[in-house]
PDB file of C-alpha atoms in Angstrom:
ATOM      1  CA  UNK M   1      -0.504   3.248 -13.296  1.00 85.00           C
ATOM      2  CA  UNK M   2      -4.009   2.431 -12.228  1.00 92.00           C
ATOM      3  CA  UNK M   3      -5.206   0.857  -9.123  1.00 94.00           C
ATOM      4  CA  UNK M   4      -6.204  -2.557 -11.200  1.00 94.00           C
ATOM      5  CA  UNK M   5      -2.170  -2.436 -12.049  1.00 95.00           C
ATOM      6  CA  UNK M   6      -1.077  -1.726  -8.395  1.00 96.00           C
ATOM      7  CA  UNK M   7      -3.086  -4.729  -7.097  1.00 97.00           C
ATOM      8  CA  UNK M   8      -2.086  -7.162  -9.766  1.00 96.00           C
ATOM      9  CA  UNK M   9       1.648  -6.240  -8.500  1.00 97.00           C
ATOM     10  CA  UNK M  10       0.813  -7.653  -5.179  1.00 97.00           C
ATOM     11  CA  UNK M  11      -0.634 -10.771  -6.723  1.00 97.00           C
ATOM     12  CA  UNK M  12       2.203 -11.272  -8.440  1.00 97.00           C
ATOM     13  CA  UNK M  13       4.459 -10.806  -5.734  1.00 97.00           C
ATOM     14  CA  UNK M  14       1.850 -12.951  -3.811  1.00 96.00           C
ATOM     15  CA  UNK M  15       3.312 -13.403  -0.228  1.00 97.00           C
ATOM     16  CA  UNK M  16       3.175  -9.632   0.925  1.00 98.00           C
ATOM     17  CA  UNK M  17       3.404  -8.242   4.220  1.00 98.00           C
ATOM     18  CA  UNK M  18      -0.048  -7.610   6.613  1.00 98.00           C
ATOM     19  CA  UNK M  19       0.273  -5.113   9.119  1.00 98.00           C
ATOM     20  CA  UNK M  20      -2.754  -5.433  11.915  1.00 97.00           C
ATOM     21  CA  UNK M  21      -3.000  -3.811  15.832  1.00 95.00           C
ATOM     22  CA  UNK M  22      -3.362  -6.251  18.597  1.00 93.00           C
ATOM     23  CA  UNK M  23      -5.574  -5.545  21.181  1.00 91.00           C
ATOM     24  CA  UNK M  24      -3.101  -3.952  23.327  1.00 93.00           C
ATOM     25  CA  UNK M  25      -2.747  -2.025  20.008  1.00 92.00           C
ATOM     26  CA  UNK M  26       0.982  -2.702  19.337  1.00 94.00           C
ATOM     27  CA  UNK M  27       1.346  -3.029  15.890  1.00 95.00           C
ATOM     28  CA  UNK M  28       1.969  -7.111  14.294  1.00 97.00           C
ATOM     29  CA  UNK M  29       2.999  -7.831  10.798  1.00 97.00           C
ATOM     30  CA  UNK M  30       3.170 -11.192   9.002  1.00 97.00           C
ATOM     31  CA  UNK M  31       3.536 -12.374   5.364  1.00 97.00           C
ATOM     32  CA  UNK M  32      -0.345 -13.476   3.623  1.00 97.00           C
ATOM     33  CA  UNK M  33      -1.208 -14.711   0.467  1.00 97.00           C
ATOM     34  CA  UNK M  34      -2.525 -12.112  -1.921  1.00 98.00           C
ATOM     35  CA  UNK M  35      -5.381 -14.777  -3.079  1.00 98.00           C
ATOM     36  CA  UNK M  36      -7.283 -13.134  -6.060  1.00 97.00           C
ATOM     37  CA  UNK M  37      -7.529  -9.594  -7.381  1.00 97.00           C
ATOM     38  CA  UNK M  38     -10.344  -8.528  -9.551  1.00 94.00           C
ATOM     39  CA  UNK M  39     -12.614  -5.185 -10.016  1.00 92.00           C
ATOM     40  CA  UNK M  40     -10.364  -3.115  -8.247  1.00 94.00           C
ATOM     41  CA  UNK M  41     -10.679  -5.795  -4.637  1.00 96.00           C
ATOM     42  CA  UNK M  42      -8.275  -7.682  -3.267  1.00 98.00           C
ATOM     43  CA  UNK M  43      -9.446 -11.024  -1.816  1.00 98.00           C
ATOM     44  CA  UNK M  44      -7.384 -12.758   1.000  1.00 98.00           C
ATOM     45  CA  UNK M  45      -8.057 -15.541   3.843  1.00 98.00           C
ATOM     46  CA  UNK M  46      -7.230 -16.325   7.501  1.00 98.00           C
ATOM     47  CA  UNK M  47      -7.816 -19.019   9.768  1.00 98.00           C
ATOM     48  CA  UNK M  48     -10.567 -18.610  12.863  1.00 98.00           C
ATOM     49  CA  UNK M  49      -8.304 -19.455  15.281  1.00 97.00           C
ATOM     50  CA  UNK M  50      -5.158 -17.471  14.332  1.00 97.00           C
ATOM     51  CA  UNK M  51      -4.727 -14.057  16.405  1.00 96.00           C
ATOM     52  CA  UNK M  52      -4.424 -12.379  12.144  1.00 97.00           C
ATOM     53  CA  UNK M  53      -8.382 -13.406  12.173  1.00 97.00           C
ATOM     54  CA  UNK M  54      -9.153 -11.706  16.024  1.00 96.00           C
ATOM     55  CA  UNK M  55      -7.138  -8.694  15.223  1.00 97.00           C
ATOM     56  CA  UNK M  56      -9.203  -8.241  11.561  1.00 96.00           C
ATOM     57  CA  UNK M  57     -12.460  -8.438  13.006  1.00 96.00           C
ATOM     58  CA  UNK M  58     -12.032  -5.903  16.189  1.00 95.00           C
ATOM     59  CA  UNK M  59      -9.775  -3.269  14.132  1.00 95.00           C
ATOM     60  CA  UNK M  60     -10.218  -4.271  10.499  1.00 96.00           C
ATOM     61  CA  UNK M  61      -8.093  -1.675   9.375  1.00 95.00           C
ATOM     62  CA  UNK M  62      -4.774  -2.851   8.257  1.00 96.00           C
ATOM     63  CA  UNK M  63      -1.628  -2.239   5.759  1.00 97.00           C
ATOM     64  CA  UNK M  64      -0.109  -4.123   3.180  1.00 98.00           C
ATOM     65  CA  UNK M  65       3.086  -4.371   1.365  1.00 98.00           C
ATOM     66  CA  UNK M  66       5.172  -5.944  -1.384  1.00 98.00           C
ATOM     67  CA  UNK M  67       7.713  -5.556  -3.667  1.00 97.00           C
ATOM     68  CA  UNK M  68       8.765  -7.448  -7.210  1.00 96.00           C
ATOM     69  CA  UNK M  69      11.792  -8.430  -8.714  1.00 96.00           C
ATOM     70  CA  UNK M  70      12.066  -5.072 -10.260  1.00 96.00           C
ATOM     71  CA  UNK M  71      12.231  -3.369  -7.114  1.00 96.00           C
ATOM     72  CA  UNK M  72       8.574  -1.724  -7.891  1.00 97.00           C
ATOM     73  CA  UNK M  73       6.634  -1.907  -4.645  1.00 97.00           C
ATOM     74  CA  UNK M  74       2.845  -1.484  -3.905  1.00 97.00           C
ATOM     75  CA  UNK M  75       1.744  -0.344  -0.319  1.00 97.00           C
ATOM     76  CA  UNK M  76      -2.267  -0.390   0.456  1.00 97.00           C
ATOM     77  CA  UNK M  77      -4.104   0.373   3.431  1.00 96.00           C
ATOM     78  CA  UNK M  78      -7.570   0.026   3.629  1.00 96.00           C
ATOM     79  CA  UNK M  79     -10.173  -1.725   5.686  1.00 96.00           C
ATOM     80  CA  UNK M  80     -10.443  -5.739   5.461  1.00 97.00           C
ATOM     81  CA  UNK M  81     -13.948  -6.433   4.709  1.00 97.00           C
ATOM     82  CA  UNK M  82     -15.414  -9.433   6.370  1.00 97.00           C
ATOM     83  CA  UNK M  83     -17.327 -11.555   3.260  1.00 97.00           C
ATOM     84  CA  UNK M  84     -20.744 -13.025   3.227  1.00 96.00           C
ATOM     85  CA  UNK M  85     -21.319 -16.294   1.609  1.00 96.00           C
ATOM     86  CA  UNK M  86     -17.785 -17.714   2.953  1.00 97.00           C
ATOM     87  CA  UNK M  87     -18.237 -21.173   1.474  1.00 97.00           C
ATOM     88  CA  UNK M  88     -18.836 -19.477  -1.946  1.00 98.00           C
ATOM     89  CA  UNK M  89     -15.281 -17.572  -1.453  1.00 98.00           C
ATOM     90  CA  UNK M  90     -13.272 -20.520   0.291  1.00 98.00           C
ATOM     91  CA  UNK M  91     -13.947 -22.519  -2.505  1.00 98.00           C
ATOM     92  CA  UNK M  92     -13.387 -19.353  -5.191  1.00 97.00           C
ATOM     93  CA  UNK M  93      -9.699 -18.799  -3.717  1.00 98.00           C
ATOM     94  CA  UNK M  94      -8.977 -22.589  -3.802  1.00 98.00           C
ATOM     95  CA  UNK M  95      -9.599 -22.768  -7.479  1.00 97.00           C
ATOM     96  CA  UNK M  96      -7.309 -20.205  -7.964  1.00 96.00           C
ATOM     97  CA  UNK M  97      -4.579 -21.442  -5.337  1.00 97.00           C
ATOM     98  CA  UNK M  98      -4.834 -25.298  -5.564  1.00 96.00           C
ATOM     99  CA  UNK M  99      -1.452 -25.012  -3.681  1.00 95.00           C
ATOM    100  CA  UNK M 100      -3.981 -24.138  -0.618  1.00 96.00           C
ATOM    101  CA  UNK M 101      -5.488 -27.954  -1.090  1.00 96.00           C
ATOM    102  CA  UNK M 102      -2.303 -29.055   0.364  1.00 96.00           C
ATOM    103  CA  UNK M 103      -2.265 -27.012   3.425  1.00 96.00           C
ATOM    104  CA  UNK M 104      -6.142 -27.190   4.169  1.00 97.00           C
ATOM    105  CA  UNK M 105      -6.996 -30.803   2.479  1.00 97.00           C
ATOM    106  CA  UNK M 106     -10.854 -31.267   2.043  1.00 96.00           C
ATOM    107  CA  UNK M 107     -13.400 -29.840   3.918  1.00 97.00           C
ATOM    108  CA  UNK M 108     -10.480 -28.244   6.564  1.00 98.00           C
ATOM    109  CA  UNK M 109     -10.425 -25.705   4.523  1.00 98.00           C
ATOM    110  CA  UNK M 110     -13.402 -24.108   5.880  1.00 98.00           C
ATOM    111  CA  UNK M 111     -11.774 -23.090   9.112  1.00 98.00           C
ATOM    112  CA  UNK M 112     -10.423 -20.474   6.650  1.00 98.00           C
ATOM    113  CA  UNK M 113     -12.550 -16.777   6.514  1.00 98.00           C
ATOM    114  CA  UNK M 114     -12.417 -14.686   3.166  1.00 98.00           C
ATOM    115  CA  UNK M 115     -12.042 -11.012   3.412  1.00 98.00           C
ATOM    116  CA  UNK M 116     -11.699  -8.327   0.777  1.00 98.00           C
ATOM    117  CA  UNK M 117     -10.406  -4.876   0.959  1.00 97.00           C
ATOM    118  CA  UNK M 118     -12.188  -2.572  -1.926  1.00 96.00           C
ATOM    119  CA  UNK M 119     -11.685   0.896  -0.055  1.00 95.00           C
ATOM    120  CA  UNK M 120      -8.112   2.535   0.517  1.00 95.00           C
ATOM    121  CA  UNK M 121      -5.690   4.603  -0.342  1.00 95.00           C
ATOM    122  CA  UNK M 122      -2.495   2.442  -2.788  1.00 96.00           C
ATOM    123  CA  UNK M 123       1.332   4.219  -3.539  1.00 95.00           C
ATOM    124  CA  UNK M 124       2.967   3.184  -6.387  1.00 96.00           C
ATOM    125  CA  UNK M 125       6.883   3.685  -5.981  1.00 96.00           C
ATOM    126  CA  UNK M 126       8.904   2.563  -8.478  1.00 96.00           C
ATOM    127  CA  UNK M 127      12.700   1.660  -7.399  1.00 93.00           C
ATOM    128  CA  UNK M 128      13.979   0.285 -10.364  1.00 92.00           C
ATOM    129  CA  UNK M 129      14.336   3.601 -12.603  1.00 91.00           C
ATOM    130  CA  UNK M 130      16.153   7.114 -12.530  1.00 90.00           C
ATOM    131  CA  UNK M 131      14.899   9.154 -11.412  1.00 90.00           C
ATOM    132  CA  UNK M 132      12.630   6.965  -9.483  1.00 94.00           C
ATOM    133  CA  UNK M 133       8.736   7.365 -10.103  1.00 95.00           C
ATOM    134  CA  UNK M 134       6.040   7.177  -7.183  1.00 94.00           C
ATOM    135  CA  UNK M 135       2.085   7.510  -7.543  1.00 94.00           C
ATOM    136  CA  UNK M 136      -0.310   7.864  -4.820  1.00 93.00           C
ATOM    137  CA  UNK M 137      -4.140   6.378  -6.043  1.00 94.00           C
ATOM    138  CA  UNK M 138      -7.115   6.126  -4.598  1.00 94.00           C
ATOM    139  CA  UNK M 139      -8.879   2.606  -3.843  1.00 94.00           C
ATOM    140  CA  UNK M 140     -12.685   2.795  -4.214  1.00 91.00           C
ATOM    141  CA  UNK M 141     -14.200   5.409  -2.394  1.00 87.00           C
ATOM    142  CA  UNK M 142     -10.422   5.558  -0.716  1.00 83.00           C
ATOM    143  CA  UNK M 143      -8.499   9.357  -0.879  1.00 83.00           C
ATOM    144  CA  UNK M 144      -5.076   9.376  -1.136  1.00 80.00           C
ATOM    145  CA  UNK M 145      -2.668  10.675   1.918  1.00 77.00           C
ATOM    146  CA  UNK M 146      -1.299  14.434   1.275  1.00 78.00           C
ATOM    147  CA  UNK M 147       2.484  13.307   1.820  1.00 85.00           C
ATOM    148  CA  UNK M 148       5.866  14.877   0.240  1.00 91.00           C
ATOM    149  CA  UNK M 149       6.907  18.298   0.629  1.00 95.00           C
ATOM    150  CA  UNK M 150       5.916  21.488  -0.525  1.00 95.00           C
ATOM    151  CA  UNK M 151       8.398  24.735  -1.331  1.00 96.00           C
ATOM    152  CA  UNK M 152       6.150  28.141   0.124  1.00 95.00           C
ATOM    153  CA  UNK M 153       6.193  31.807  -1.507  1.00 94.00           C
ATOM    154  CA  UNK M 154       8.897  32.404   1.205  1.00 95.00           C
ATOM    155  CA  UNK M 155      11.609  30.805  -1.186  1.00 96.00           C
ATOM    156  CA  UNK M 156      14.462  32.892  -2.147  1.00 95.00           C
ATOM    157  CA  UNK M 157      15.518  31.315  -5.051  1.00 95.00           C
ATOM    158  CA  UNK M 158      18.748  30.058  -3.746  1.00 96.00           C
ATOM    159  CA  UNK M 159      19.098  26.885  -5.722  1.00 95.00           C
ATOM    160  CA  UNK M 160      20.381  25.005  -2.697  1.00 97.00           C
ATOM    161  CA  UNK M 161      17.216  22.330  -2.858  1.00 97.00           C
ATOM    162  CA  UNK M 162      17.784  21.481  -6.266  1.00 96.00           C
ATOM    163  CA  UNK M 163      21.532  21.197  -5.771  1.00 96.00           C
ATOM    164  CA  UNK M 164      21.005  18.717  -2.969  1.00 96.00           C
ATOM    165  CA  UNK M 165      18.016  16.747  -3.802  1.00 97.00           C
ATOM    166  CA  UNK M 166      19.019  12.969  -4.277  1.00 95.00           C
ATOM    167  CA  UNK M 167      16.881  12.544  -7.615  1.00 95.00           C
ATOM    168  CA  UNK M 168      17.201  15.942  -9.247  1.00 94.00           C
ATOM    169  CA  UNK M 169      13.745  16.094  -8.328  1.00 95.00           C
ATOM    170  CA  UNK M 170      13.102  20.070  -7.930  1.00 96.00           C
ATOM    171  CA  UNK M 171      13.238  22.500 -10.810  1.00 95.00           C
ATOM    172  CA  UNK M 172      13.615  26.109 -10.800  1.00 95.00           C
ATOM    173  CA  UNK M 173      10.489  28.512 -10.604  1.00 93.00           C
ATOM    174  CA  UNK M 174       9.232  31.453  -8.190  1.00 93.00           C
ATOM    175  CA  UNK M 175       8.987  29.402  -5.755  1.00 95.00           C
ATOM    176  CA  UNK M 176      10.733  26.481  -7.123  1.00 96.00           C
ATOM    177  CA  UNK M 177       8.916  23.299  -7.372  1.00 96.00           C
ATOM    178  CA  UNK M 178       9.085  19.895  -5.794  1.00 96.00           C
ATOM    179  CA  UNK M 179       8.368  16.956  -9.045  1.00 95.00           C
ATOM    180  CA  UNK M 180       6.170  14.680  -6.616  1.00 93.00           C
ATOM    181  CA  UNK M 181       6.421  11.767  -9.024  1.00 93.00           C
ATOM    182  CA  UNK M 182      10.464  11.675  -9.063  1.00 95.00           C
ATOM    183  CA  UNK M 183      10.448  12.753  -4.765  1.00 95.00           C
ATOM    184  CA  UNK M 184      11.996   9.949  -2.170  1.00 93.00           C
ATOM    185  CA  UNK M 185      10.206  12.345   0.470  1.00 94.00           C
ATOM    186  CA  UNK M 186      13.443  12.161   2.382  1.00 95.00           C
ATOM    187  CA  UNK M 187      13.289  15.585   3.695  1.00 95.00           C
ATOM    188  CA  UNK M 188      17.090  16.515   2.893  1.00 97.00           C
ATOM    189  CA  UNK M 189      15.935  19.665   1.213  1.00 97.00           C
ATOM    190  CA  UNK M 190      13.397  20.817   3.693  1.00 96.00           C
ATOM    191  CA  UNK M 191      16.649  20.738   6.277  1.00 96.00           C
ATOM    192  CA  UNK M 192      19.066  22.381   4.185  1.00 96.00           C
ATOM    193  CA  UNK M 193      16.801  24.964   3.301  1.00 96.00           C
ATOM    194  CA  UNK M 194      18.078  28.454   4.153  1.00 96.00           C
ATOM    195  CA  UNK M 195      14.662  30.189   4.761  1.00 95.00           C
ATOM    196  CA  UNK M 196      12.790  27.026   6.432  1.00 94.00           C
ATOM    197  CA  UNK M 197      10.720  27.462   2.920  1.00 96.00           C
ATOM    198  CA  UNK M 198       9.971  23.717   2.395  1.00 96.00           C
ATOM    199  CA  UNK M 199       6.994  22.516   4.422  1.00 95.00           C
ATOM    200  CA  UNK M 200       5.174  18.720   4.958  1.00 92.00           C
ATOM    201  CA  UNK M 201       2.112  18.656   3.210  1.00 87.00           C
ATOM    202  CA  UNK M 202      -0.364  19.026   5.829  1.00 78.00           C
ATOM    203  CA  UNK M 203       1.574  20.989   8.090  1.00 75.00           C
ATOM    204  CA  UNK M 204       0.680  24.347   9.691  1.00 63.00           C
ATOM    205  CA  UNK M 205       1.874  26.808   7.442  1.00 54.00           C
TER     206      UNK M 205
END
């Protein structure tokens, strides 16, 4: 999977959920239009006057989040980039959404702003096969989030992770060995563990 693939998922899926702060900063969610992907950017508009637009330009960091009829879904956050030459990028998006003609007719549509995000971090998690396959990519100059679990040195060999684990996801070894790319990140074997062995990435050790 590559972060051209993970993007083209959310076009696909087109109407994904935004996830912005307000200025209060309580978090507010709404479904966009993924507009155009190309190069590795993600291209999407807003109105001035809608609080989306006011939220993007005083905390332009936001999350996004969709998934397709094969129960693959793409999560990005990143920050919204505010585009120069707006007319340029109205008019770009409306040749490639001339469903958008009928919402903003003529020159309305230039109430609309374009922004891009081209910096993030993307997860690929993949629902629809067993065991189920997840991917964590970098956007741009973006770096990844250190999430799942981790088994330490302090592991006794027990066996009871990989007995428990929903996806068969942990194979034997000294210490055995979380399979990121098959985990849920559920935590189920981090609390059954015995010897508190099995650690969040990131955590104090």
């Amino acid at each position: 999977m590559t972060s051209q693939q993970c993007l083209q998922i959310l076009r696909t899926v087109k109407d994904v959920a935004f996830a912005s702060v307000d200025a209060q900063g309580d978090p507010q969610v709404r479904i966009i239009d993924v507009m155009l992907i190309e190069e590795d950017r993600l291209y999407f508009c807003t109105a001035r006057g809608k609080d989306f637009y006011q939220q993007l330009i005083a905390h332009p960091r936001i999350a996004i989040v969709g998934m397709n009829k094969d129960f693959q879904m793409v999560r990005l956050s990143g920050e919204a980039r505010h585009l120069d030459d707006q007319k340029y990028w109205i008019d770009r998006i409306f040749s490639e959404n001339p469903s958008m003609c009928d919402v903003y007719p003529g020159d309305s549509r230039y109430i609309l702003e374009a922004f891009c995000i081209d910096t993030g971090e993307l997860s690929f998690f993949d629902l629809g096969r067993s065991p189920i396959e997840r991917e964590q990519l970098p956007l741009g100059d973006g770096t990844p989030a250190l999430n799942g679990f981790v088994i330490q040195e302090s592991c006794i060999g027990c066996g009871t992770c990989m007995r428990i684990c929903p996806q068969q996801a942990i194979r034997k070894g000294t210490p055995y060995v979380i399979q990121d790319a098959h985990c849920l990140h559920c935590g189920l074997c981090r609390e059954r563990c015995p010897m508190q062995a099995i650690k969040k990435r990131g955590e104090n050790r």
